[in-house]
mmCIF file of C-alpha atoms and ligand atoms in Angstrom:
data_model
loop_
_atom_site.group_PDB
_atom_site.id
_atom_site.type_symbol
_atom_site.label_atom_id
_atom_site.label_comp_id
_atom_site.label_asym_id
_atom_site.label_seq_id
_atom_site.Cartn_x
_atom_site.Cartn_y
_atom_site.Cartn_z
ATOM 1 C CA MET T 3 -13.943 12.036 1.966
ATOM 2 C CA PHE T 4 -15.422 10.860 -1.531
ATOM 3 C CA SER T 5 -17.339 13.910 -2.667
ATOM 4 C CA ILE T 6 -14.033 15.784 -1.573
ATOM 5 C CA ILE T 7 -12.216 13.754 -3.997
ATOM 6 C CA LYS T 8 -14.177 13.777 -6.701
ATOM 7 C CA SER T 9 -14.452 17.368 -6.587
ATOM 8 C CA ILE T 10 -10.935 17.858 -6.910
ATOM 9 C CA GLY T 11 -10.914 15.363 -9.680
ATOM 10 C CA GLU T 12 -13.452 17.780 -11.381
ATOM 11 C CA ASP T 13 -11.053 20.532 -10.565
ATOM 12 C CA MET T 14 -7.903 18.419 -12.668
ATOM 13 C CA ASN T 15 -10.066 17.961 -15.792
ATOM 14 C CA ARG T 16 -11.076 21.744 -15.831
ATOM 15 C CA TYR T 17 -7.456 22.160 -15.463
ATOM 16 C CA ILE T 18 -6.293 19.717 -18.238
ATOM 17 C CA ARG T 19 -9.221 20.931 -20.466
ATOM 18 C CA LYS T 20 -7.404 24.651 -20.502
ATOM 19 C CA ASN T 21 -4.124 23.194 -21.139
ATOM 20 C CA LEU T 22 -5.333 20.487 -23.961
ATOM 21 C CA GLY T 23 -1.958 19.275 -25.747
ATOM 22 C CA PRO T 24 1.502 17.976 -24.552
ATOM 23 C CA LEU T 25 1.603 18.039 -20.692
ATOM 24 C CA GLU T 26 3.986 16.919 -17.907
ATOM 25 C CA ALA T 27 1.730 13.902 -16.604
ATOM 26 C CA LYS T 28 3.431 13.842 -13.454
ATOM 27 C CA GLU T 29 2.980 17.454 -12.344
ATOM 28 C CA ILE T 30 -0.616 17.278 -13.129
ATOM 29 C CA CYS T 31 -1.026 14.250 -10.828
ATOM 30 C CA SER T 32 0.807 15.792 -7.971
ATOM 31 C CA LYS T 33 -0.993 18.905 -8.330
ATOM 32 C CA TYR T 34 -4.343 16.544 -7.768
ATOM 33 C CA SER T 35 -2.823 14.323 -5.332
ATOM 34 C CA THR T 36 -1.245 16.957 -3.063
ATOM 35 C CA GLU T 37 -5.010 18.595 -3.249
ATOM 36 C CA VAL T 38 -6.645 15.425 -2.076
ATOM 37 C CA ILE T 39 -4.461 14.774 0.963
ATOM 38 C CA ALA T 40 -4.088 18.587 1.928
ATOM 39 C CA SER T 41 -8.168 18.860 1.878
ATOM 40 C CA CYS T 42 -9.245 15.417 2.922
ATOM 41 C CA ALA T 43 -6.528 14.987 5.903
ATOM 42 C CA PHE T 44 -5.976 18.644 6.933
ATOM 43 C CA GLY T 45 -9.151 20.681 5.241
ATOM 44 C CA ILE T 46 -6.625 23.111 3.769
ATOM 45 C CA LYS T 47 -7.176 24.275 -0.100
ATOM 46 C CA SER T 48 -3.299 24.382 -1.714
ATOM 47 C CA ASN T 49 -4.553 26.105 -4.965
ATOM 48 C CA CYS T 50 -2.485 23.797 -6.819
ATOM 49 C CA PHE T 51 -4.707 24.095 -10.079
ATOM 50 C CA GLU T 52 -5.036 27.944 -9.655
ATOM 51 C CA SER T 53 -1.054 28.682 -9.347
ATOM 52 C CA GLU T 54 1.973 27.134 -10.756
ATOM 53 C CA ASP T 55 3.990 28.121 -7.804
ATOM 54 C CA ALA T 56 1.502 26.868 -4.879
ATOM 55 C CA ASP T 57 3.239 27.051 -1.507
ATOM 56 C CA PHE T 58 2.353 22.988 -1.281
ATOM 57 C CA ARG T 59 3.459 22.306 -4.277
ATOM 58 C CA LYS T 60 7.007 24.108 -3.916
ATOM 59 C CA ILE T 61 7.318 21.802 -0.675
ATOM 60 C CA GLY T 62 6.412 18.679 -2.712
ATOM 61 C CA ARG T 63 8.913 19.485 -5.243
ATOM 62 C CA ALA T 64 11.670 20.325 -2.882
ATOM 63 C CA MET T 65 10.937 17.112 -1.113
ATOM 64 C CA PHE T 66 11.211 14.759 -3.935
ATOM 65 C CA ASP T 67 13.226 16.413 -6.379
ATOM 66 C CA PHE T 68 16.891 14.922 -6.439
ATOM 67 C CA ASN T 69 19.410 17.224 -5.375
ATOM 68 C CA TRP T 70 22.897 16.449 -3.730
ATOM 69 C CA ARG T 71 21.704 17.892 -0.620
ATOM 70 C CA ASN T 72 18.535 15.551 -0.427
ATOM 71 C CA GLY T 73 20.401 12.925 -2.035
ATOM 72 C CA VAL T 74 23.019 12.754 0.759
ATOM 73 C CA ASN T 75 20.988 13.453 3.837
ATOM 74 C CA GLN T 76 18.522 10.661 2.842
ATOM 75 C CA ALA T 77 21.650 8.056 1.853
ATOM 76 C CA VAL T 78 22.563 8.872 5.554
ATOM 77 C CA HIS T 79 19.109 8.239 6.856
ATOM 78 C CA TRP T 80 18.733 4.742 4.832
ATOM 79 C CA PHE T 81 22.024 3.297 5.864
ATOM 80 C CA SER T 82 23.389 4.836 9.062
ATOM 81 C CA HIS T 83 20.488 6.258 10.903
ATOM 82 C CA SER T 84 22.822 6.782 14.390
ATOM 83 C CA TRP T 85 24.810 9.322 12.226
ATOM 84 C CA ALA T 86 21.484 11.076 11.130
ATOM 85 C CA LYS T 87 20.571 11.484 14.690
ATOM 86 C CA ALA T 88 24.078 12.189 15.983
ATOM 87 C CA PHE T 89 24.727 14.876 13.264
ATOM 88 C CA LYS T 90 21.021 15.993 13.056
ATOM 89 C CA VAL T 91 20.546 15.311 9.508
ATOM 90 C CA GLY T 92 17.522 15.960 8.831
ATOM 91 C CA PHE T 93 15.482 13.672 5.861
ATOM 92 C CA PHE T 94 14.241 17.200 4.293
ATOM 93 C CA GLU T 95 15.786 20.416 3.889
ATOM 94 C CA PRO T 96 15.223 22.482 7.251
ATOM 95 C CA TRP T 97 12.713 25.144 5.507
ATOM 96 C CA VAL T 98 10.719 22.617 4.242
ATOM 97 C CA MET T 99 10.039 21.140 7.512
ATOM 98 C CA ASP T 100 9.300 24.595 9.239
ATOM 99 C CA TYR T 101 7.095 25.437 6.365
ATOM 100 C CA LEU T 102 4.879 22.299 7.139
ATOM 101 C CA ASN T 103 5.334 22.525 11.099
ATOM 102 C CA THR T 104 3.770 26.285 10.818
ATOM 103 C CA THR T 105 0.906 25.356 8.684
ATOM 104 C CA PHE T 106 -0.066 22.170 10.445
ATOM 105 C CA TRP T 107 0.046 24.174 13.804
ATOM 106 C CA ASP T 108 -1.709 26.947 12.717
ATOM 107 C CA THR T 109 -4.479 24.449 11.164
ATOM 108 C CA ILE T 110 -4.830 22.814 14.518
ATOM 109 C CA LYS T 111 -4.857 26.398 16.294
ATOM 110 C CA LYS T 112 -7.791 27.537 14.022
ATOM 111 C CA ARG T 113 -9.992 24.115 14.434
ATOM 112 C CA GLU T 114 -9.795 24.697 17.993
ATOM 113 C CA GLU T 115 -10.470 28.121 18.057
ATOM 114 C CA SER T 116 -13.531 27.367 16.244
ATOM 115 C CA ASN T 117 -14.555 24.504 17.720
ATOM 116 C CA VAL T 118 -15.700 23.091 14.231
ATOM 117 C CA LYS T 119 -15.612 19.134 14.153
ATOM 118 C CA ARG T 120 -14.886 17.719 10.262
ATOM 119 C CA ASN T 121 -14.075 14.197 11.478
ATOM 120 C CA ASP T 122 -10.847 14.268 9.829
ATOM 121 C CA LEU T 123 -7.663 13.858 10.702
ATOM 122 C CA VAL T 124 -6.881 16.934 12.249
ATOM 123 C CA ASP T 125 -9.571 16.220 14.553
ATOM 124 C CA ILE T 126 -7.788 12.985 15.454
ATOM 125 C CA LEU T 127 -4.346 14.966 15.891
ATOM 126 C CA ILE T 128 -6.607 17.381 18.576
ATOM 127 C CA ASN T 129 -8.036 14.693 20.240
ATOM 128 C CA THR T 130 -4.549 12.920 20.888
ATOM 129 C CA MET T 131 -3.393 15.799 21.905
ATOM 130 C CA ASN T 132 -5.847 16.899 24.604
ATOM 131 C CA ASN T 133 -5.992 12.950 25.800
ATOM 132 C CA LYS T 134 -3.528 12.843 29.103
ATOM 133 C CA GLU T 135 -3.541 9.380 28.911
ATOM 134 C CA LEU T 136 -1.741 9.094 25.535
ATOM 135 C CA LEU T 137 0.270 12.392 25.756
ATOM 136 C CA SER T 138 1.753 14.072 28.407
ATOM 137 C CA GLU T 139 2.141 18.096 28.478
ATOM 138 C CA ASN T 140 5.495 17.445 27.350
ATOM 139 C CA SER T 141 5.997 19.711 24.589
ATOM 140 C CA SER T 142 8.503 17.192 22.514
ATOM 141 C CA GLU T 143 5.494 14.536 22.515
ATOM 142 C CA ARG T 144 3.163 17.309 21.208
ATOM 143 C CA ASP T 145 5.476 17.847 18.694
ATOM 144 C CA LYS T 146 5.573 14.084 17.341
ATOM 145 C CA VAL T 147 1.996 14.448 16.803
ATOM 146 C CA ILE T 148 2.520 17.152 14.161
ATOM 147 C CA GLY T 149 5.673 14.703 12.873
ATOM 148 C CA HIS T 150 2.987 12.381 12.209
ATOM 149 C CA ALA T 151 0.912 14.917 10.269
ATOM 150 C CA ILE T 152 3.832 15.652 7.955
ATOM 151 C CA GLN T 153 4.480 11.870 7.636
ATOM 152 C CA ILE T 154 0.993 11.194 6.302
ATOM 153 C CA PHE T 155 1.023 14.199 3.939
ATOM 154 C CA LEU T 156 4.504 13.218 2.504
ATOM 155 C CA ALA T 157 3.215 9.338 2.437
ATOM 156 C CA GLY T 158 0.150 10.407 0.930
ATOM 157 C CA PHE T 159 0.941 12.725 -2.361
ATOM 158 C CA GLU T 160 3.858 11.278 -3.928
ATOM 159 C CA THR T 161 2.601 7.630 -4.045
ATOM 160 C CA THR T 162 -0.971 8.506 -5.596
ATOM 161 C CA SER T 163 0.833 10.711 -7.924
ATOM 162 C CA SER T 164 2.888 8.432 -8.911
ATOM 163 C CA THR T 165 0.710 5.758 -9.266
ATOM 164 C CA ILE T 166 -1.647 7.274 -11.678
ATOM 165 C CA ALA T 167 1.080 8.989 -13.901
ATOM 166 C CA PHE T 168 2.774 5.715 -14.435
ATOM 167 C CA THR T 169 -0.758 4.090 -15.161
ATOM 168 C CA LEU T 170 -1.297 6.919 -17.796
ATOM 169 C CA TYR T 171 2.166 6.380 -19.250
ATOM 170 C CA GLU T 172 1.673 2.731 -20.051
ATOM 171 C CA LEU T 173 -1.850 3.478 -21.317
ATOM 172 C CA CYS T 174 -0.416 5.659 -24.141
ATOM 173 C CA ILE T 175 1.602 3.225 -24.940
ATOM 174 C CA HIS T 176 -0.663 0.482 -24.817
ATOM 175 C CA PRO T 177 -3.798 2.300 -26.431
ATOM 176 C CA ASP T 178 -5.951 -1.065 -26.536
ATOM 177 C CA MET T 179 -5.715 -1.346 -22.927
ATOM 178 C CA GLN T 180 -6.856 2.519 -22.543
ATOM 179 C CA ASP T 181 -9.718 1.930 -24.676
ATOM 180 C CA LYS T 182 -10.821 -1.267 -22.962
ATOM 181 C CA LEU T 183 -10.576 0.786 -19.417
ATOM 182 C CA ARG T 184 -12.232 3.801 -20.768
ATOM 183 C CA ASN T 185 -14.964 1.448 -21.967
ATOM 184 C CA GLU T 186 -15.609 0.247 -18.475
ATOM 185 C CA ILE T 187 -15.291 3.368 -16.721
ATOM 186 C CA ILE T 188 -18.100 5.038 -19.238
ATOM 187 C CA THR T 189 -20.295 1.708 -18.890
ATOM 188 C CA ASN T 190 -20.242 1.924 -15.329
ATOM 189 C CA ILE T 191 -20.757 5.841 -15.068
ATOM 190 C CA LYS T 192 -23.943 5.451 -17.482
ATOM 191 C CA GLU T 193 -25.365 2.696 -15.232
ATOM 192 C CA ASN T 194 -24.909 4.893 -12.308
ATOM 193 C CA ASN T 195 -27.344 7.698 -13.873
ATOM 194 C CA GLY T 196 -23.949 9.746 -15.086
ATOM 195 C CA ILE T 197 -22.559 9.616 -11.795
ATOM 196 C CA ILE T 198 -19.470 8.699 -10.762
ATOM 197 C CA THR T 199 -19.991 6.707 -7.343
ATOM 198 C CA TYR T 200 -17.756 4.942 -4.939
ATOM 199 C CA GLU T 201 -19.760 1.644 -5.407
ATOM 200 C CA GLY T 202 -19.211 2.013 -9.091
ATOM 201 C CA ILE T 203 -15.422 2.363 -8.705
ATOM 202 C CA GLN T 204 -15.390 -1.019 -6.505
ATOM 203 C CA ASN T 205 -16.874 -3.000 -9.553
ATOM 204 C CA MET T 206 -14.497 -1.396 -12.208
ATOM 205 C CA ASN T 207 -12.586 -4.769 -12.368
ATOM 206 C CA TYR T 208 -10.496 -3.593 -14.927
ATOM 207 C CA LEU T 209 -9.526 -0.751 -13.538
ATOM 208 C CA ASP T 210 -8.063 -2.688 -10.511
ATOM 209 C CA MET T 211 -6.243 -4.866 -12.676
ATOM 210 C CA CYS T 212 -4.263 -1.821 -14.248
ATOM 211 C CA VAL T 213 -3.699 -0.003 -11.146
ATOM 212 C CA LYS T 214 -2.531 -3.449 -9.636
ATOM 213 C CA GLU T 215 -0.228 -3.994 -12.621
ATOM 214 C CA THR T 216 1.035 -0.417 -12.406
ATOM 215 C CA LEU T 217 2.113 -1.013 -8.278
ATOM 216 C CA ARG T 218 3.843 -4.105 -9.508
ATOM 217 C CA LYS T 219 5.780 -2.607 -12.266
ATOM 218 C CA TYR T 220 6.611 0.802 -10.476
ATOM 219 C CA PRO T 221 5.948 0.533 -6.731
ATOM 220 C CA VAL T 222 6.717 3.654 -5.443
ATOM 221 C CA LEU T 223 9.427 2.390 -2.641
ATOM 222 C CA PRO T 224 11.639 0.327 -4.715
ATOM 223 C CA PHE T 225 12.906 -1.422 -1.320
ATOM 224 C CA LEU T 226 11.159 -1.631 1.996
ATOM 225 C CA ASP T 227 13.386 -0.475 5.117
ATOM 226 C CA ARG T 228 13.641 -2.284 8.435
ATOM 227 C CA ARG T 229 16.007 -2.552 11.194
ATOM 228 C CA CYS T 230 16.739 -5.633 12.912
ATOM 229 C CA ASN T 231 15.861 -5.728 16.897
ATOM 230 C CA LYS T 232 17.821 -8.961 17.944
ATOM 231 C CA ASP T 233 20.517 -10.953 16.666
ATOM 232 C CA TYR T 234 19.340 -13.335 13.743
ATOM 233 C CA GLN T 235 20.613 -16.508 12.089
ATOM 234 C CA ILE T 236 19.215 -16.654 8.323
ATOM 235 C CA PRO T 237 18.120 -20.655 8.760
ATOM 236 C CA GLY T 238 20.477 -23.014 6.923
ATOM 237 C CA THR T 239 23.481 -20.460 6.608
ATOM 238 C CA ASN T 240 25.950 -19.028 9.290
ATOM 239 C CA VAL T 241 24.541 -15.315 7.977
ATOM 240 C CA VAL T 242 23.925 -13.752 11.424
ATOM 241 C CA ILE T 243 21.991 -10.340 10.875
ATOM 242 C CA GLU T 244 22.570 -8.274 13.657
ATOM 243 C CA ARG T 245 20.860 -6.320 16.069
ATOM 244 C CA GLY T 246 20.717 -2.711 14.723
ATOM 245 C CA MET T 247 21.406 -3.584 11.287
ATOM 246 C CA PRO T 248 19.431 -1.885 8.648
ATOM 247 C CA VAL T 249 17.739 -4.406 6.679
ATOM 248 C CA LEU T 250 16.575 -3.125 3.041
ATOM 249 C CA ILE T 251 13.837 -5.585 1.114
ATOM 250 C CA PRO T 252 14.211 -5.046 -2.683
ATOM 251 C CA MET T 253 10.645 -4.653 -3.692
ATOM 252 C CA LEU T 254 11.099 -4.019 -7.316
ATOM 253 C CA GLY T 255 13.299 -7.104 -7.394
ATOM 254 C CA LEU T 256 10.677 -9.186 -6.384
ATOM 255 C CA HIS T 257 8.069 -7.562 -8.676
ATOM 256 C CA TYR T 258 10.066 -7.961 -11.669
ATOM 257 C CA ASP T 259 11.182 -11.802 -10.385
ATOM 258 C CA GLU T 260 10.098 -14.108 -13.623
ATOM 259 C CA LYS T 261 9.585 -16.795 -11.381
ATOM 260 C CA TYR T 262 6.451 -15.025 -10.108
ATOM 261 C CA PHE T 263 5.693 -12.626 -12.870
ATOM 262 C CA PRO T 264 6.782 -13.990 -16.322
ATOM 263 C CA GLU T 265 7.849 -11.436 -18.909
ATOM 264 C CA PRO T 266 8.605 -8.987 -16.200
ATOM 265 C CA ASP T 267 8.872 -6.100 -18.286
ATOM 266 C CA LYS T 268 5.402 -6.473 -20.004
ATOM 267 C CA TYR T 269 2.821 -4.521 -18.630
ATOM 268 C CA ASP T 270 0.044 -7.139 -18.653
ATOM 269 C CA PRO T 271 -3.145 -6.259 -16.334
ATOM 270 C CA GLU T 272 -4.140 -9.772 -16.989
ATOM 271 C CA ARG T 273 -1.818 -11.264 -14.500
ATOM 272 C CA PHE T 274 -4.359 -9.633 -11.654
ATOM 273 C CA ALA T 275 -7.418 -11.149 -13.276
ATOM 274 C CA ASP T 276 -7.487 -14.033 -10.601
ATOM 275 C CA LYS T 277 -7.263 -12.048 -7.279
ATOM 276 C CA ASN T 278 -6.452 -14.998 -5.414
ATOM 277 C CA SER T 279 -3.587 -16.376 -7.953
ATOM 278 C CA ILE T 280 -1.074 -13.651 -6.076
ATOM 279 C CA ASN T 281 0.981 -14.215 -2.990
ATOM 280 C CA VAL T 282 -0.066 -18.069 -3.070
ATOM 281 C CA ASN T 283 3.747 -19.360 -2.483
ATOM 282 C CA GLY T 284 5.206 -16.620 -0.360
ATOM 283 C CA LEU T 285 4.992 -12.758 -0.055
ATOM 284 C CA TYR T 286 6.560 -11.572 -3.480
ATOM 285 C CA TYR T 287 3.682 -8.802 -4.295
ATOM 286 C CA VAL T 288 4.210 -6.167 -1.375
ATOM 287 C CA PRO T 289 3.286 -2.648 -3.145
ATOM 288 C CA PHE T 290 1.663 -1.307 0.000
ATOM 289 C CA GLY T 291 4.692 -2.922 2.598
ATOM 290 C CA GLU T 292 3.577 -6.064 5.044
ATOM 291 C CA GLY T 293 3.689 -6.302 8.657
ATOM 292 C CA PRO T 294 3.435 -4.190 11.627
ATOM 293 C CA ARG T 295 4.475 -0.966 9.487
ATOM 294 C CA ILE T 296 2.471 -1.907 6.388
ATOM 295 C CA CYS T 297 0.959 1.420 4.809
ATOM 296 C CA ILE T 298 -2.005 2.956 6.734
ATOM 297 C CA GLY T 299 -3.229 4.677 3.772
ATOM 298 C CA GLU T 300 -3.732 1.701 1.191
ATOM 299 C CA ARG T 301 -7.583 2.164 1.043
ATOM 300 C CA PHE T 302 -7.176 5.896 0.699
ATOM 301 C CA GLY T 303 -4.537 5.585 -1.702
ATOM 302 C CA LEU T 304 -6.045 3.341 -4.073
ATOM 303 C CA ILE T 305 -9.544 5.322 -3.903
ATOM 304 C CA GLY T 306 -7.382 8.461 -4.503
ATOM 305 C CA THR T 307 -5.739 6.703 -7.420
ATOM 306 C CA LYS T 308 -8.853 5.382 -8.944
ATOM 307 C CA VAL T 309 -11.210 8.707 -8.703
ATOM 308 C CA GLY T 310 -8.023 10.386 -10.395
ATOM 309 C CA LEU T 311 -7.825 7.599 -13.307
ATOM 310 C CA VAL T 312 -11.676 7.638 -13.787
ATOM 311 C CA HIS T 313 -11.875 11.515 -14.323
ATOM 312 C CA ILE T 314 -9.121 11.686 -16.753
ATOM 313 C CA LEU T 315 -9.901 8.772 -19.100
ATOM 314 C CA SER T 316 -13.959 9.552 -19.170
ATOM 315 C CA GLU T 317 -12.942 12.903 -20.628
ATOM 316 C CA PHE T 318 -9.654 12.669 -21.909
ATOM 317 C CA VAL T 319 -7.326 10.650 -24.444
ATOM 318 C CA VAL T 320 -3.721 10.029 -23.287
ATOM 319 C CA GLU T 321 -1.155 10.036 -26.191
ATOM 320 C CA ARG T 322 2.556 9.123 -26.680
ATOM 321 C CA THR T 323 4.206 12.137 -28.175
ATOM 322 C CA ALA T 324 8.024 12.405 -29.308
ATOM 323 C CA PRO T 325 9.305 13.100 -25.793
ATOM 324 C CA THR T 326 7.601 10.008 -24.293
ATOM 325 C CA PRO T 327 10.453 8.055 -23.273
ATOM 326 C CA VAL T 328 10.048 4.484 -24.460
ATOM 327 C CA PRO T 329 11.208 2.334 -22.540
ATOM 328 C CA ILE T 330 11.224 4.655 -19.277
ATOM 329 C CA GLU T 331 14.564 5.055 -17.563
ATOM 330 C CA PHE T 332 14.431 5.467 -13.909
ATOM 331 C CA ALA T 333 16.098 8.059 -12.007
ATOM 332 C CA GLN T 334 18.862 6.094 -10.171
ATOM 333 C CA LYS T 335 19.914 8.949 -7.541
ATOM 334 C CA SER T 336 16.213 9.072 -6.014
ATOM 335 C CA PHE T 337 15.027 7.084 -3.036
ATOM 336 C CA ILE T 338 11.314 6.768 -4.994
ATOM 337 C CA LEU T 339 10.767 5.468 -8.520
ATOM 338 C CA GLN T 340 10.742 8.263 -10.942
ATOM 339 C CA SER T 341 11.152 8.719 -14.477
ATOM 340 C CA LYS T 342 14.528 10.614 -15.321
ATOM 341 C CA VAL T 343 12.885 12.933 -17.947
ATOM 342 C CA GLY T 344 9.367 12.699 -16.212
ATOM 343 C CA ILE T 345 6.263 11.611 -18.033
ATOM 344 C CA PRO T 346 5.155 13.968 -20.954
ATOM 345 C CA VAL T 347 2.480 13.200 -22.565
ATOM 346 C CA LYS T 348 -0.183 14.435 -24.995
ATOM 347 C CA PHE T 349 -4.023 14.887 -23.567
ATOM 348 C CA LYS T 350 -6.730 14.989 -25.917
ATOM 349 C CA GLU T 351 -10.209 15.416 -25.652
ATOM 350 C CA TYR T 352 -11.947 12.383 -25.492
ATOM 351 C CA LEU T 353 -15.238 12.293 -28.512
ATOM 352 C CA PRO T 354 -16.935 9.280 -27.999
ATOM 353 C CA GLU T 355 -18.079 7.862 -31.894
ATOM 354 C CA ASP T 356 -21.422 8.278 -31.332
ATOM 355 C CA SER T 357 -21.599 12.027 -30.390
HETATM 356 C C1 HEM O 409 -0.900 4.405 -4.227
HETATM 357 C C2 HEM O 409 -0.462 4.623 -2.671
HETATM 358 C C3 HEM O 409 0.205 4.447 -1.824
HETATM 359 C C4 HEM O 409 1.689 3.186 -2.281
HETATM 360 C C5 HEM O 409 1.539 2.473 -3.067
HETATM 361 C C6 HEM O 409 1.852 3.302 -0.613
HETATM 362 C C7 HEM O 409 2.995 2.456 -0.301
HETATM 363 C C8 HEM O 409 3.380 2.167 0.979
HETATM 364 C C9 HEM O 409 4.833 1.834 1.479
HETATM 365 C C10 HEM O 409 5.221 0.390 0.509
HETATM 366 C C11 HEM O 409 5.014 1.897 2.809
HETATM 367 C C12 HEM O 409 5.954 1.025 3.460
HETATM 368 C C13 HEM O 409 5.220 -0.092 4.223
HETATM 369 C C14 HEM O 409 6.370 -0.694 4.815
HETATM 370 O O1 HEM O 409 7.619 -0.367 5.003
HETATM 371 O O2 HEM O 409 5.901 -2.098 4.933
HETATM 372 C C15 HEM O 409 4.153 3.016 3.069
HETATM 373 C C16 HEM O 409 4.089 3.613 4.201
HETATM 374 C C17 HEM O 409 3.092 4.409 4.992
HETATM 375 N N1 HEM O 409 2.117 4.933 3.979
HETATM 376 FE FE1 HEM O 409 1.763 4.426 1.999
HETATM 377 N N2 HEM O 409 1.653 4.530 0.137
HETATM 378 C C18 HEM O 409 0.253 4.865 -0.325
HETATM 379 C C19 HEM O 409 -0.516 5.639 -0.016
HETATM 380 C C20 HEM O 409 -0.620 6.057 1.170
HETATM 381 C C21 HEM O 409 -1.603 7.522 1.654
HETATM 382 C C22 HEM O 409 -2.546 8.005 0.682
HETATM 383 C C23 HEM O 409 -1.167 7.548 2.737
HETATM 384 C C24 HEM O 409 -2.042 8.625 3.914
HETATM 385 C C25 HEM O 409 -3.127 9.047 3.819
HETATM 386 C C26 HEM O 409 -0.003 6.545 3.219
HETATM 387 C C27 HEM O 409 0.392 6.958 4.582
HETATM 388 C C28 HEM O 409 1.806 5.891 4.970
HETATM 389 C C29 HEM O 409 2.194 5.931 6.480
HETATM 390 C C30 HEM O 409 1.708 6.953 7.192
HETATM 391 C C31 HEM O 409 2.760 4.982 6.302
HETATM 392 C C32 HEM O 409 4.298 4.839 7.394
HETATM 393 C C33 HEM O 409 3.568 3.252 8.341
HETATM 394 C C34 HEM O 409 4.610 3.178 9.482
HETATM 395 O O3 HEM O 409 5.922 3.445 9.079
HETATM 396 O O4 HEM O 409 3.811 2.548 10.035
HETATM 397 N N3 HEM O 409 0.268 6.003 2.352
HETATM 398 N N4 HEM O 409 3.253 3.393 2.090
#
């Protein structure tokens, strides 16, 4: 998939070059991550860079833009799942789910008819549906497979775009860090004969440190959610978490706890210089969650994020402008971590000093 992701990085850079100047970084990153997940997982070209009104972007905006309907529906899901079930409250609006359902079924049908194998998620879904041991003919079970496809799409695009956009935000207010990272990227590309390679990206240590620090300061999901499956008394207290109770684990609180991260408001990639120094006395850095429900797309999300950043920073300088919010204010009513006013920045062509 690396070459597919890279070619989308190139499309993104062409788009930025055409629109140089003040731009909404989050929107560009969402176009990129939507293309990445749609192409890599489903073999669908979503045309996000070709059209401002591409269907997949409309869907993405409808899912994560905060409006009262999403707010109420999603709050019911987090806090009272039984109500959501009883009153058939959908997490997202019905037309969004219908669109994704139809699109993914069409993709599966076309793939089955063409008999082509791409070794991607669509092939896996088809194999799963045809495996009688795993799935019965029962249509609701087959619908669950589509449910998984939708979940992967959802979980895949907003997370990656948010991580790239918040990194660009921090780098535009810390130009020294931006220069250091660009230096690393350009040196690495030169050493690989002018090509961005998978192995090269694995060797970009400062890039890894910046992404880790972004995920600390801006964990996409500010809290993890679980449901207690048996009564549990918290040791040393009289507090009992009852079976069925929703449990929200405040990831944002852990990531800003001074005990683990001194001066937590400061963006400081050096915290991650020593890979072995994190989570030594407990589990307090969990940007991908933990346990049996840990993110299944961690490696894919990280490589998508890094390829995006490498493309942008090797060709452009990102600058703070008057509307860039400093400090950033988070949208309080959104269930994911979002800036209240987006991430407006300025993109300028990068001109090496010796050019
Ligand atoms: C930087 C990128 C990403 C971040 C920060 C991220 C973060 C997370 C977090 C915090 C969770 C909840 C884990 C828990 O409750 O313990 C999660 C779950 C999940 N993620 Fe990611 N994710 C990213 C990228 C992706 C990508 C690219 C995909 C798909 C290709 C993906 C698929 C999923 C799925 C399917 C789940 C649900 C797992 C389950 O409930 O069993 N994620 N992710």
